[in-house]
């Protein structure tokens, strides 16, 4: 049974009229509930002990991930796949009061995500359990709270003790936002608004609104339901109102529709957002108001021509992202996610796959605002398990509820254009795949029919029982790039998406010659310990891939070639904690990223930038510090030019041109120290030039902030790149100096990193070794205005400092 919101009284819309008066809005419904929780790890045996005051408790602000604070250890039960950090059982406690005025209200608490297996109690009474670690949910706590200023205790148990339960780093704790919701007892239900734009032309767009309004009172009410539409500039452009009876203790669905003339359409290049403010009005008073951001756009997948947005064809140039934020762990932070997306955007990425779980809701807000197409994914497994304690255990009891909540939470986001109901699902190989695929598609369609549904399949053949179900709108392949070209033949008339591609491997700053022979690592799983380099590094020439994968260039060349291939999602945009293929311990994070865990691009980033953006690109690598006589391959990614000429110490090494479908040019040169210079030219005129110099010994530290002014919200971050340079300012490519940080003023160090997948140093520290010349320190600002001063010192290095304004 799908647990739908009750729609007990079917009420027709009495009238929809455009009215001129604007109602005053109600007070804010949401209260940020993240600050000042008490936290204790592995110290309580039951909720009865929640009031025990002892030294095991400490104060934390949410979002909070206790695993990232721990130590890497091979023996941690998450294993190297899950990122070998500790799990355990965490308890959170918060005491709060409500005053007498609140006693007429409905009080609820919303959690955006708790990993894993949470149970919540209010004043000792259990209000619910939620096993899924990525789903957002709300509990109505009205019956359990005191309203007279007497303290209320909310207790949350988070049980991430049974591991492995994930194939990647999950984090542990209340790792996303929490809010308290106070409304009148006649109110818009949780995720109770659905806005869609079924018909969009440049001249006009129809907007349909469905709202679930609940009446928790003991008496029947008549409501005026008002929707105001604001354009991207914040101007009120439309207002509709309708009147509806709502019986005591019942819920109704209100439907409204309207047209917006000359809509400013949402696109990846110009992500225009509209806002709907819906108000529930009783006797002339606004008793609830609810804001929904939405976009006006239409899109289509075509079996021959691929994907189009607002009538224009565009290739989906996507990346898969896991949810961790590097050294900040799973604890969601808007600025950290925004930075990841900025880095992706400037590489030319226009789409994100939220592999393999619902993201933080604010992540989708960012995608709406920044212009990314999202493939929003729900499950990494159905009934058949992938790790011992994973969600398959809860499948029977929970999948319907979780899928429903997921669709209802995310269906207003203009960025979300594809639902994925599963990644590499075990059931694809037997007949149960057909049954479950049909069931899941039916559930999705109950709540949204405006987006195509897919699954990410290993088995690209039509014998795949999930594909065979015929239930899916898009056929999704993971890997199998050799079969892309045959798609129209294998699936006549069907639409395609490369749900996951590539799985190439690289360590930033490490290069193995020769660059043009492809290493397939590990060759087989039983050889996992013998393949690869002794120091667990992987060459960054785009010449290493997993056996099931392909190099970046190889993959993009195929996707680029055929219009019917609507696009691809590269595994992965960023490195993530866990899954350190091709190695195991002591490696502890992935090598798949186009960008490393600290946010520093690997070289192939610039191949994509040269292909996926309008920027002029000339990227020359590797570094120029080798032993004399060593034969070194030099690669250049470029665009907007016909040719590149390379010079070593002012002597030309010749001109090279990309031919056919080439994506780079290459020289093979015996090393001699000095200056390597590349010049790109178009019609003989210089477009760009680049120089790489042989660095001498490390002499000083350079600090570069992504932002020197941050907001005094207590949550904002400045990401500071630490460079080890020689006395001429050249980055020293093999520098691994230990850098110590001292912070003064209105902020603190939220994390440190250097992108090294083998390091076991803590992410929560005031020191970090450089890795290939770079390190990262993340500063978090206070809630008050002021300044943060960071000083970085290292033995034998000239120190440096930087000041960040907190405003
Ligand atoms: C895929 C899988 C991803 C990740 C990747 C590594 O098969 O969907 O989650 O494991 O392989 O190459």
PDB file of C-alpha atoms in Angstrom, residues 407-538:
ATOM      1  CA  UNK A 407       9.680  12.180  -5.077  1.00  0.00           C
ATOM      2  CA  UNK A 408       7.486  14.549  -3.069  1.00  0.00           C
ATOM      3  CA  UNK A 409      10.483  16.325  -1.627  1.00  0.00           C
ATOM      4  CA  UNK A 410      12.285  16.846  -4.930  1.00  0.00           C
ATOM      5  CA  UNK A 411       9.591  17.236  -7.573  1.00  0.00           C
ATOM      6  CA  UNK A 412       9.460  21.047  -7.553  1.00  0.00           C
ATOM      7  CA  UNK A 413      13.113  21.480  -8.474  1.00  0.00           C
ATOM      8  CA  UNK A 414      13.512  22.640 -12.062  1.00  0.00           C
ATOM      9  CA  UNK A 415      17.006  21.128 -12.081  1.00  0.00           C
ATOM     10  CA  UNK A 416      15.654  17.611 -11.503  1.00  0.00           C
ATOM     11  CA  UNK A 417      14.948  16.146 -14.930  1.00  0.00           C
ATOM     12  CA  UNK A 418      15.454  12.415 -14.483  1.00  0.00           C
ATOM     13  CA  UNK A 419      14.498  10.064 -11.671  1.00  0.00           C
ATOM     14  CA  UNK A 420      16.764   7.079 -11.227  1.00  0.00           C
ATOM     15  CA  UNK A 421      15.184   4.330  -9.170  1.00  0.00           C
ATOM     16  CA  UNK A 422      18.287   2.216  -8.926  1.00  0.00           C
ATOM     17  CA  UNK A 423      21.972   1.784  -9.562  1.00  0.00           C
ATOM     18  CA  UNK A 424      23.416  -1.543 -10.714  1.00  0.00           C
ATOM     19  CA  UNK A 425      20.543  -3.441  -9.206  1.00  0.00           C
ATOM     20  CA  UNK A 426      21.067  -7.156  -8.576  1.00  0.00           C
ATOM     21  CA  UNK A 427      17.552  -7.959  -9.764  1.00  0.00           C
ATOM     22  CA  UNK A 428      18.442  -7.016 -13.364  1.00  0.00           C
ATOM     23  CA  UNK A 429      19.662 -10.585 -13.823  1.00  0.00           C
ATOM     24  CA  UNK A 430      16.472 -12.394 -12.833  1.00  0.00           C
ATOM     25  CA  UNK A 431      12.765 -12.015 -13.364  1.00  0.00           C
ATOM     26  CA  UNK A 432      12.190 -10.119 -10.103  1.00  0.00           C
ATOM     27  CA  UNK A 433      13.761  -7.097 -11.803  1.00  0.00           C
ATOM     28  CA  UNK A 434      10.715  -6.769 -14.042  1.00  0.00           C
ATOM     29  CA  UNK A 435       8.268  -6.938 -11.160  1.00  0.00           C
ATOM     30  CA  UNK A 436      10.054  -4.436  -8.932  1.00  0.00           C
ATOM     31  CA  UNK A 437      10.820  -2.020 -11.790  1.00  0.00           C
ATOM     32  CA  UNK A 438       7.109  -1.890 -12.614  1.00  0.00           C
ATOM     33  CA  UNK A 439       6.201  -1.356  -8.992  1.00  0.00           C
ATOM     34  CA  UNK A 440       8.689   1.490  -8.504  1.00  0.00           C
ATOM     35  CA  UNK A 441       7.658   3.226 -11.692  1.00  0.00           C
ATOM     36  CA  UNK A 442       4.026   3.077 -10.542  1.00  0.00           C
ATOM     37  CA  UNK A 443       4.979   4.677  -7.232  1.00  0.00           C
ATOM     38  CA  UNK A 444       6.896   7.464  -8.946  1.00  0.00           C
ATOM     39  CA  UNK A 445       4.017   8.072 -11.336  1.00  0.00           C
ATOM     40  CA  UNK A 446       1.595   8.458  -8.440  1.00  0.00           C
ATOM     41  CA  UNK A 447       3.487  11.575  -7.432  1.00  0.00           C
ATOM     42  CA  UNK A 448       5.088  12.821 -10.626  1.00  0.00           C
ATOM     43  CA  UNK A 449       4.528  12.072 -14.283  1.00  0.00           C
ATOM     44  CA  UNK A 450       6.534  14.998 -15.615  1.00  0.00           C
ATOM     45  CA  UNK A 451       9.975  13.379 -15.615  1.00  0.00           C
ATOM     46  CA  UNK A 452      11.420  10.288 -17.246  1.00  0.00           C
ATOM     47  CA  UNK A 453      12.469   7.375 -15.053  1.00  0.00           C
ATOM     48  CA  UNK A 454      15.584   5.309 -15.537  1.00  0.00           C
ATOM     49  CA  UNK A 455      17.855   2.825 -13.822  1.00  0.00           C
ATOM     50  CA  UNK A 456      21.622   2.634 -14.126  1.00  0.00           C
ATOM     51  CA  UNK A 457      22.310  -0.840 -15.510  1.00  0.00           C
ATOM     52  CA  UNK A 458      25.428  -2.954 -15.807  1.00  0.00           C
ATOM     53  CA  UNK A 459      23.773  -5.311 -18.236  1.00  0.00           C
ATOM     54  CA  UNK A 460      23.343  -3.328 -21.427  1.00  0.00           C
ATOM     55  CA  UNK A 461      21.752  -6.208 -23.291  1.00  0.00           C
ATOM     56  CA  UNK A 462      17.970  -6.367 -23.865  1.00  0.00           C
ATOM     57  CA  UNK A 463      17.863  -9.572 -21.786  1.00  0.00           C
ATOM     58  CA  UNK A 464      18.221  -7.340 -18.715  1.00  0.00           C
ATOM     59  CA  UNK A 465      14.991  -7.966 -16.839  1.00  0.00           C
ATOM     60  CA  UNK A 466      14.690  -4.381 -15.600  1.00  0.00           C
ATOM     61  CA  UNK A 467      15.009  -3.021 -19.121  1.00  0.00           C
ATOM     62  CA  UNK A 468      12.777  -5.807 -20.393  1.00  0.00           C
ATOM     63  CA  UNK A 469      10.013  -4.623 -18.047  1.00  0.00           C
ATOM     64  CA  UNK A 470       9.386  -1.802 -20.519  1.00  0.00           C
ATOM     65  CA  UNK A 471       8.598   0.380 -17.516  1.00  0.00           C
ATOM     66  CA  UNK A 472      11.490   2.787 -17.976  1.00  0.00           C
ATOM     67  CA  UNK A 473      11.445   5.887 -20.122  1.00  0.00           C
ATOM     68  CA  UNK A 474      15.205   6.008 -20.597  1.00  0.00           C
ATOM     69  CA  UNK A 475      17.539   3.083 -21.046  1.00  0.00           C
ATOM     70  CA  UNK A 476      20.490   3.738 -18.766  1.00  0.00           C
ATOM     71  CA  UNK A 477      23.882   2.091 -19.261  1.00  0.00           C
ATOM     72  CA  UNK A 478      26.693   2.113 -16.802  1.00  0.00           C
ATOM     73  CA  UNK A 479      29.968   1.666 -18.733  1.00  0.00           C
ATOM     74  CA  UNK A 480      29.586  -0.594 -21.797  1.00  0.00           C
ATOM     75  CA  UNK A 481      30.781   2.270 -23.999  1.00  0.00           C
ATOM     76  CA  UNK A 482      31.567  -0.281 -26.693  1.00  0.00           C
ATOM     77  CA  UNK A 483      27.822  -0.837 -27.067  1.00  0.00           C
ATOM     78  CA  UNK A 484      26.815   2.823 -27.286  1.00  0.00           C
ATOM     79  CA  UNK A 485      27.093   2.949 -31.065  1.00  0.00           C
ATOM     80  CA  UNK A 486      24.794  -0.047 -31.488  1.00  0.00           C
ATOM     81  CA  UNK A 487      22.075   1.379 -29.277  1.00  0.00           C
ATOM     82  CA  UNK A 488      19.542   2.221 -32.031  1.00  0.00           C
ATOM     83  CA  UNK A 489      19.933  -1.303 -33.354  1.00  0.00           C
ATOM     84  CA  UNK A 490      19.625  -2.980 -29.947  1.00  0.00           C
ATOM     85  CA  UNK A 491      16.752  -0.782 -28.786  1.00  0.00           C
ATOM     86  CA  UNK A 492      14.885   0.578 -31.807  1.00  0.00           C
ATOM     87  CA  UNK A 493      12.956   3.742 -30.950  1.00  0.00           C
ATOM     88  CA  UNK A 494      14.222   3.874 -27.361  1.00  0.00           C
ATOM     89  CA  UNK A 495      15.888   6.789 -25.609  1.00  0.00           C
ATOM     90  CA  UNK A 496      19.372   6.584 -24.190  1.00  0.00           C
ATOM     91  CA  UNK A 497      21.334   7.978 -21.271  1.00  0.00           C
ATOM     92  CA  UNK A 498      24.846   6.929 -20.207  1.00  0.00           C
ATOM     93  CA  UNK A 499      24.035   6.875 -16.503  1.00  0.00           C
ATOM     94  CA  UNK A 500      27.649   6.196 -15.530  1.00  0.00           C
ATOM     95  CA  UNK A 501      30.826   6.159 -17.576  1.00  0.00           C
ATOM     96  CA  UNK A 502      34.589   6.118 -17.474  1.00  0.00           C
ATOM     97  CA  UNK A 503      35.950   5.063 -14.060  1.00  0.00           C
ATOM     98  CA  UNK A 504      39.386   6.225 -15.082  1.00  0.00           C
ATOM     99  CA  UNK A 505      41.923   6.611 -12.295  1.00  0.00           C
ATOM    100  CA  UNK A 506      44.487   9.249 -11.396  1.00  0.00           C
ATOM    101  CA  UNK A 507      46.484  10.700  -8.549  1.00  0.00           C
ATOM    102  CA  UNK A 508      46.898  14.451  -8.930  1.00  0.00           C
ATOM    103  CA  UNK A 509      50.492  15.276  -9.773  1.00  0.00           C
ATOM    104  CA  UNK A 510      51.759  11.741 -10.399  1.00  0.00           C
ATOM    105  CA  UNK A 511      52.880  10.689 -13.909  1.00  0.00           C
ATOM    106  CA  UNK A 512      54.001   7.293 -15.231  1.00  0.00           C
ATOM    107  CA  UNK A 513      55.691   6.933 -18.619  1.00  0.00           C
ATOM    108  CA  UNK A 514      54.950   6.011 -21.277  1.00  0.00           C
ATOM    109  CA  UNK A 515      51.779   8.068 -21.253  1.00  0.00           C
ATOM    110  CA  UNK A 516      50.206   6.419 -24.257  1.00  0.00           C
ATOM    111  CA  UNK A 517      49.928   2.870 -22.968  1.00  0.00           C
ATOM    112  CA  UNK A 518      46.750   2.199 -21.030  1.00  0.00           C
ATOM    113  CA  UNK A 519      47.004   0.467 -17.663  1.00  0.00           C
ATOM    114  CA  UNK A 520      43.956  -1.534 -16.660  1.00  0.00           C
ATOM    115  CA  UNK A 521      44.077  -1.722 -12.872  1.00  0.00           C
ATOM    116  CA  UNK A 522      43.279  -3.957 -11.129  1.00  0.00           C
ATOM    117  CA  UNK A 523      43.380  -6.507 -13.931  1.00  0.00           C
ATOM    118  CA  UNK A 524      41.267  -8.796 -11.802  1.00  0.00           C
ATOM    119  CA  UNK A 525      40.078  -8.580  -8.235  1.00  0.00           C
ATOM    120  CA  UNK A 526      42.358 -11.390  -7.090  1.00  0.00           C
ATOM    121  CA  UNK A 527      45.278  -9.318  -8.367  1.00  0.00           C
ATOM    122  CA  UNK A 528      44.227  -6.222  -6.487  1.00  0.00           C
ATOM    123  CA  UNK A 529      47.290  -6.324  -4.270  1.00  0.00           C
ATOM    124  CA  UNK A 530      49.830  -6.768  -7.016  1.00  0.00           C
ATOM    125  CA  UNK A 531      48.694  -4.330  -9.700  1.00  0.00           C
ATOM    126  CA  UNK A 532      49.657  -0.742  -9.517  1.00  0.00           C
ATOM    127  CA  UNK A 533      52.533   1.233  -8.062  1.00  0.00           C
ATOM    128  CA  UNK A 534      54.203   0.350  -4.769  1.00  0.00           C
ATOM    129  CA  UNK A 535      53.304   3.751  -3.301  1.00  0.00           C
ATOM    130  CA  UNK A 536      49.643   3.363  -4.296  1.00  0.00           C
ATOM    131  CA  UNK A 537      49.844   6.180  -6.805  1.00  0.00           C
ATOM    132  CA  UNK A 538      48.158   6.218 -10.205  1.00  0.00           C
TER     133      UNK A 538
END
